[in-house]
């Protein structure tokens, strides 16, 4: 694909057996997707499904167990320390918790200057100039650049986190739940800022999110992750209007609709069962324990469904794609 910026192919991250379990767990279990230049690619799924581990394995903050990652045609897994450093300049990450990811002893300006220093960019004056300009771009006025993180609100702190990630002028930015720690009233402001910066700076985003309403609003395409694997991958429009995978349908049926009348009429698919990662050799469909469609079907217990294209551009890992959608009442 010509406009591919990030290609993830069959990525696996396995953690060794812990104290409480006697088997290793596959937090990421064969994930493949391509992120196109300039798009916002969403990764959605419940807590514990492997979103953060996937991000860390892609960036080699955790060493992947298997699979490949190519960024702009460069095989990330083959890179040495120096080359990895150069790559990290082009790929940045904004974390969920701005307070935890900002050094409380540093001023906002020093926090944003630090990545420039680490990568040896510019002299002191140039670095201070660039940090101030970036802080202003995210809406922190110059009079506040000398303050420390605790003196800012949650939303402002996340703006500083965004400035720190963008000051190196990256091509790709991972946003790992960047608004979920913020008050609802300021979530939209930060999302709008991210969108504005994307257009202005020509950024590509991978947006990790568990809130489906936010994913629908913000993402061009979405991958739905369940127990470490992609269940469905398509444009936001297809995923939210006509989901093919029973898991996607179930998730959507749990999204609150801001109309009490519709909310009362519609059915909810109650998800029962486990969300923990699978042991490496588990067979069959990983969703079958919770699946209203395939729970009692032999093929679902015996064969793991491959992630296959069932409609143009819409992939699902299910032996009976679209079947649950047919029985859910229309909302
Ligand atoms: N270092 C580790 N050792 C063992 N297991 C781990 C480790 N890190 C994560 N896991 C397990 O891998 C699974 C995926 O975790 P991960 O943090 O990637 O989920 P997540 O989708 O980001 O969840 P959340 O939405 O809560 O942030 C979880 O079951 C977690 O317990
Ligand atoms: S393969 Fe079977 S169990 Fe898995 S999601 Fe599809 S219908 Fe459900
Ligand atoms: Mg996470």
Coordinates of C-alpha atoms and ligand atoms in Angstrom, one line a residue:
X1 CA 0.0 0.0 0.0
X2 CA 1.5 3.3 -1.1
X3 CA 0.2 5.5 1.6
X4 CA 1.0 3.1 4.4
X5 CA 3.0 4.7 7.3
X6 CA 2.8 1.9 9.8
X7 CA 2.5 -1.8 9.0
X8 CA 2.0 -4.2 11.9
X9 CA 2.1 -7.9 10.9
X10 CA 1.2 -10.8 13.1
X11 CA 2.6 -9.1 16.2
X12 CA 2.7 -11.2 19.4
X13 CA 3.6 -10.2 22.9
X14 CA 3.7 -13.0 25.4
X15 CA 4.3 -12.6 29.1
X16 CA 5.9 -15.5 31.0
X17 CA 3.8 -17.4 33.6
X18 CA 3.2 -15.3 36.7
X19 CA 2.8 -16.3 40.3
X20 CA -0.9 -16.8 40.0
X21 CA -1.0 -18.6 36.7
X22 CA 0.9 -21.6 35.4
X23 CA 0.8 -20.7 31.8
X24 CA 2.2 -17.7 29.9
X25 CA -0.3 -15.1 28.7
X26 CA -0.5 -13.7 25.2
X27 CA -1.5 -10.1 25.8
X28 CA -1.1 -9.4 22.1
X29 CA -1.9 -12.5 20.0
X30 CA -1.2 -12.1 16.2
X31 CA -2.3 -8.5 15.5
X32 CA -2.1 -7.1 12.0
X33 CA -3.1 -3.8 10.6
X34 CA -1.9 -0.9 8.4
X35 CA -2.1 2.8 9.4
X36 CA -2.3 5.2 6.4
X37 CA -0.5 8.5 6.3
X38 CA -2.7 11.3 7.7
X39 CA -5.5 9.1 9.1
X40 CA -6.6 8.6 12.7
X41 CA -6.6 4.9 13.3
X42 CA -8.5 3.8 16.4
X43 CA -7.8 0.8 18.6
X44 CA -10.8 0.1 20.8
X45 CA -11.6 -2.6 23.4
X46 CA -12.3 -3.2 27.0
X47 CA -9.8 -2.8 29.8
X48 CA -7.2 -5.5 29.8
X49 CA -7.7 -6.4 26.1
X50 CA -4.1 -5.5 25.3
X51 CA -4.2 -1.9 23.9
X52 CA -1.3 -0.5 25.9
X53 CA 0.8 -3.7 25.5
X54 CA 0.2 -3.5 21.7
X55 CA 1.4 0.1 21.7
X56 CA 4.5 -0.7 23.7
X57 CA 5.3 -3.7 21.5
X58 CA 5.0 -1.6 18.3
X59 CA 7.3 1.1 19.8
X60 CA 9.7 -1.6 21.2
X61 CA 9.3 -0.2 24.7
X62 CA 8.5 -3.9 25.2
X63 CA 10.3 -6.4 23.1
X64 CA 7.8 -8.3 20.9
X65 CA 7.7 -12.1 21.1
X66 CA 7.0 -12.5 17.3
X67 CA 5.8 -10.6 14.3
X68 CA 7.0 -7.5 12.4
X69 CA 6.5 -3.8 12.5
X70 CA 7.5 -1.5 9.7
X71 CA 7.4 2.3 10.0
X72 CA 7.7 4.2 6.7
X73 CA 9.3 1.1 5.2
X74 CA 11.8 0.6 8.0
X75 CA 11.7 -2.8 9.9
X76 CA 11.5 -1.6 13.5
X77 CA 12.5 -5.0 14.9
X78 CA 15.8 -5.0 13.2
X79 CA 17.0 -1.6 14.5
X80 CA 19.9 -1.1 16.8
X81 CA 20.0 1.4 19.7
X82 CA 21.0 4.4 17.6
X83 CA 18.6 3.8 14.8
X84 CA 15.8 3.2 17.3
X85 CA 16.6 6.6 18.8
X86 CA 16.2 8.2 15.4
X87 CA 12.9 6.4 14.9
X88 CA 11.6 7.5 18.3
X89 CA 12.0 11.1 17.2
X90 CA 9.4 10.4 14.4
X91 CA 7.0 8.4 16.5
X92 CA 5.7 9.9 19.8
X93 CA 3.3 8.9 22.5
X94 CA 0.8 10.8 24.6
X95 CA -0.1 9.0 27.8
X96 CA -3.4 8.7 29.6
X97 CA -2.3 10.3 32.9
X98 CA -0.7 13.6 32.3
X99 CA 0.3 14.1 36.0
X100 CA 2.0 10.7 36.1
X101 CA 3.9 11.3 32.9
X102 CA 5.1 14.8 33.6
X103 CA 8.1 15.4 36.0
X104 CA 6.6 17.4 38.9
X105 CA 9.9 19.2 39.6
X106 CA 10.2 20.6 36.1
X107 CA 8.5 23.7 34.6
X108 CA 6.2 23.4 31.6
X109 CA 8.9 24.9 29.4
X110 CA 11.6 22.5 30.7
X111 CA 9.3 19.5 30.2
X112 CA 8.7 20.5 26.5
X113 CA 12.4 21.4 26.0
X114 CA 13.6 18.1 27.3
X115 CA 13.0 15.9 24.2
X116 CA 14.9 18.5 22.1
X117 CA 17.8 18.2 24.5
X118 CA 17.7 14.4 24.5
X119 CA 17.8 14.4 20.7
X120 CA 20.5 17.1 20.6
X121 CA 18.3 19.5 18.6
X122 CA 19.3 23.3 18.5
X123 CA 21.1 25.3 21.2
X124 CA 19.6 26.5 24.4
X125 CA 18.0 29.6 22.9
X126 CA 16.6 27.7 20.0
X127 CA 15.2 25.0 22.3
X128 CA 13.5 27.5 24.6
X129 CA 12.0 29.3 21.6
X130 CA 10.6 26.1 20.1
X131 CA 9.3 24.9 23.5
X132 CA 7.5 28.2 24.1
X133 CA 6.1 28.3 20.6
X134 CA 4.7 24.7 21.0
X135 CA 3.2 25.5 24.4
X136 CA 1.5 28.5 22.9
X137 CA 0.2 26.4 20.0
X138 CA -1.5 24.0 22.5
X139 CA -3.0 27.0 24.3
X140 CA -0.7 27.6 27.3
X141 CA 0.0 31.3 27.5
X142 CA 3.6 32.5 27.9
X143 CA 3.0 33.8 31.5
X144 CA 2.4 30.2 32.6
X145 CA 5.4 28.5 30.9
X146 CA 7.4 28.8 34.1
X147 CA 4.9 26.9 36.3
X148 CA 5.2 23.3 37.4
X149 CA 2.6 20.6 36.6
X150 CA 0.7 20.8 39.9
X151 CA -0.2 24.4 39.2
X152 CA -2.2 23.5 36.0
X153 CA -5.6 21.9 35.6
X154 CA -5.9 18.3 34.3
X155 CA -6.8 19.6 30.8
X156 CA -3.9 22.0 30.8
X157 CA -1.5 19.3 31.9
X158 CA -2.6 17.1 29.0
X159 CA -2.0 20.0 26.7
X160 CA 1.6 20.1 28.0
X161 CA 1.9 16.3 27.4
X162 CA 0.7 16.9 23.8
X163 CA 3.3 19.8 23.4
X164 CA 6.0 17.5 24.7
X165 CA 5.1 14.8 22.2
X166 CA 4.8 17.2 19.2
X167 CA 7.8 19.4 19.8
X168 CA 10.0 16.9 17.9
X169 CA 7.7 17.2 14.9
X170 CA 6.9 13.5 14.7
X171 CA 5.0 11.9 11.8
X172 CA 3.1 9.4 13.9
X173 CA 1.6 9.9 17.4
X174 CA 0.2 7.2 19.6
X175 CA -2.6 8.7 21.8
X176 CA -3.1 6.1 24.6
X177 CA -6.4 7.1 26.1
X178 CA -5.4 10.8 26.1
X179 CA -8.7 12.1 27.5
X180 CA -10.0 9.4 29.7
X181 CA -8.5 10.9 32.9
X182 CA -10.0 14.3 32.1
X183 CA -13.4 15.8 33.1
X184 CA -16.0 15.3 30.5
X185 CA -16.4 19.1 30.2
X186 CA -12.8 19.4 28.9
X187 CA -12.5 16.1 26.9
X188 CA -14.0 17.8 23.8
X189 CA -11.6 20.7 24.0
X190 CA -8.6 18.4 24.1
X191 CA -10.0 16.3 21.2
X192 CA -10.6 19.5 19.1
X193 CA -7.1 20.6 19.9
X194 CA -5.7 17.2 18.7
X195 CA -7.7 17.4 15.5
X196 CA -6.6 21.0 14.8
X197 CA -2.9 20.1 15.4
X198 CA -3.3 17.0 13.1
X199 CA -4.4 19.2 10.3
X200 CA -1.9 21.9 10.9
X201 CA 1.1 19.6 11.3
X202 CA 0.1 16.8 9.0
X203 CA 0.1 14.2 11.8
X204 CA -1.0 10.5 11.7
X205 CA -2.6 9.3 14.9
X206 CA -3.1 5.9 16.4
X207 CA -5.8 6.5 19.0
X208 CA -6.2 4.0 21.8
X209 CA -9.6 4.3 23.3
X210 CA -12.2 2.3 25.2
X211 CA -15.0 4.8 24.7
X212 CA -16.8 3.9 21.5
X213 CA -18.6 7.2 21.1
X214 CA -15.3 9.0 21.1
X215 CA -13.9 6.5 18.6
X216 CA -16.8 7.1 16.3
X217 CA -16.4 10.8 16.5
X218 CA -12.6 10.9 16.2
X219 CA -11.4 8.0 14.1
X220 CA -11.3 7.3 10.4
X221 CA -10.9 3.6 10.8
X222 CA -11.1 1.4 13.8
X223 CA -9.7 -2.0 14.9
X224 CA -11.7 -3.7 17.7
X225 CA -9.5 -5.7 20.0
X226 CA -10.6 -8.6 22.2
X227 CA -8.3 -10.7 24.3
X228 CA -5.2 -9.6 22.4
X229 CA -6.6 -10.1 18.8
X230 CA -8.4 -8.0 16.2
X231 CA -12.1 -9.0 16.0
X232 CA -13.1 -6.4 13.4
X233 CA -11.4 -3.7 11.3
X234 CA -13.2 -1.2 9.1
X235 CA -14.0 2.4 8.6
X236 CA -15.7 4.0 11.6
X237 CA -18.9 4.4 9.6
X238 CA -19.0 0.6 8.8
X239 CA -18.1 -0.4 12.3
X240 CA -20.7 1.8 14.0
X241 CA -23.5 1.4 11.4
X242 CA -23.2 -2.2 10.3
X243 CA -20.9 -4.2 12.6
X244 CA -20.1 -7.7 11.4
X245 CA -18.6 -9.2 14.5
X246 CA -20.9 -10.2 17.5
X247 CA -18.4 -8.7 19.9
X248 CA -18.6 -5.3 18.1
X249 CA -22.4 -5.5 18.1
X250 CA -22.3 -6.3 21.8
X251 CA -20.0 -3.4 22.6
X252 CA -22.2 -1.1 20.6
X253 CA -25.3 -2.2 22.4
X254 CA -23.7 -1.1 25.6
X255 CA -23.0 2.4 24.4
X256 CA -25.5 4.8 26.1
X257 CA -27.7 6.7 23.6
X258 CA -28.6 10.2 24.7
X259 CA -32.3 9.6 24.1
X260 CA -34.2 7.9 26.9
X261 CA -36.9 6.7 24.6
X262 CA -34.5 4.8 22.3
X263 CA -32.5 3.7 25.3
X264 CA -35.6 2.1 26.8
X265 CA -36.6 0.3 23.6
X266 CA -33.4 -1.3 22.6
X267 CA -32.0 -4.6 23.8
X268 CA -28.7 -5.0 25.5
X269 CA -26.6 -7.9 24.7
X270 CA -25.3 -8.9 28.1
X271 CA -21.7 -9.9 27.9
X272 CA -20.8 -12.7 30.3
X273 CA -17.5 -14.3 30.9
X274 CA -13.8 -13.6 30.9
X275 CA -11.8 -10.8 29.4
X276 CA -8.4 -12.1 30.5
X277 CA -5.8 -12.9 27.8
X278 CA -5.7 -16.5 26.5
X279 CA -3.0 -19.1 27.0
X280 CA -1.0 -19.5 23.8
X281 CA -2.5 -22.7 22.6
X282 CA -6.2 -22.2 23.2
X283 CA -8.2 -23.3 20.2
X284 CA -11.5 -22.1 18.7
X285 CA -12.9 -18.6 18.7
X286 CA -11.7 -16.5 21.6
X287 CA -15.1 -14.9 22.0
X288 CA -17.2 -18.1 22.1
X289 CA -17.8 -18.1 25.9
X290 CA -19.5 -14.8 25.6
X291 CA -21.0 -15.1 22.1
X292 CA -24.8 -15.2 21.8
X293 CA -24.4 -16.5 18.2
X294 CA -21.7 -19.2 18.4
X295 CA -21.8 -20.4 22.0
X296 CA -23.2 -23.8 21.0
X297 CA -21.8 -24.1 17.5
X298 CA -19.2 -26.8 17.0
X299 CA -17.1 -24.9 14.5
X300 CA -16.7 -21.9 16.9
X301 CA -15.2 -24.3 19.5
X302 CA -13.0 -26.1 17.1
X303 CA -11.6 -23.5 14.6
X304 CA -10.3 -20.0 15.3
X305 CA -11.9 -17.8 12.7
X306 CA -9.4 -15.9 10.5
X307 CA -9.6 -12.1 10.2
X308 CA -11.1 -12.0 6.7
X309 CA -12.7 -9.3 4.4
X310 CA -16.4 -9.9 4.3
X311 CA -17.4 -6.6 2.8
X312 CA -15.1 -4.2 0.9
X313 CA -12.7 -2.8 3.5
X314 CA -14.5 -4.5 6.4
X315 CA -12.7 -7.4 8.0
X316 CA -14.0 -9.6 10.8
X317 CA -12.8 -12.7 12.6
X318 CA -16.0 -14.7 12.8
X319 CA -17.5 -17.8 11.2
X320 CA -21.0 -16.1 11.2
X321 CA -20.4 -12.5 10.4
X322 CA -23.4 -10.2 10.6
X323 CA -25.6 -12.7 12.2
X324 CA -26.0 -11.0 15.6
X325 CA -26.7 -7.7 13.9
X326 CA -29.7 -9.3 12.2
X327 CA -31.3 -10.2 15.5
X328 CA -30.6 -6.9 17.3
X329 CA -33.5 -4.4 17.2
X330 CA -32.6 -1.4 15.1
X331 CA -31.9 1.8 17.1
Ligands
LIG1 N1 4.2 -6.8 32.5 C1 3.2 -7.7 32.4 N2 3.3 -8.9 32.9 C2 2.2 -9.8 32.8 N3 1.0 -9.5 32.3 C3 0.9 -8.3 31.8 C4 1.9 -7.3 31.8 N4 1.5 -6.1 31.3 C5 0.2 -6.4 30.9 N5 -0.2 -7.6 31.3 C6 -1.5 -8.3 31.0 O1 -1.8 -8.1 29.6 C7 -3.2 -7.8 29.5 C8 -3.3 -6.6 28.6 O2 -2.9 -5.4 29.4 P1 -2.9 -4.0 28.8 O3 -2.4 -3.0 29.8 O4 -2.2 -4.0 27.5 O5 -4.5 -3.7 28.6 P2 -5.2 -2.4 28.1 O6 -6.1 -2.8 27.0 O7 -4.3 -1.3 27.8 O8 -6.1 -2.1 29.4 P3 -6.6 -0.6 30.0 O9 -7.8 -0.2 29.2 O10 -7.0 -1.0 31.4 O11 -5.5 0.3 29.9 C9 -3.8 -7.7 30.9 O12 -4.4 -8.9 31.2 C10 -2.6 -7.5 31.7 O13 -2.8 -8.0 33.0
LIG2 S1 -16.8 -17.3 15.4 FE1 -18.6 -18.1 16.5 S2 -18.2 -17.7 18.6 FE2 -16.7 -16.5 17.5 S3 -17.7 -14.5 17.3 FE3 -18.2 -15.7 15.5 S4 -20.2 -16.7 15.9 FE4 -19.3 -16.0 17.9
LIG3 MG1 -4.0 0.6 28.7

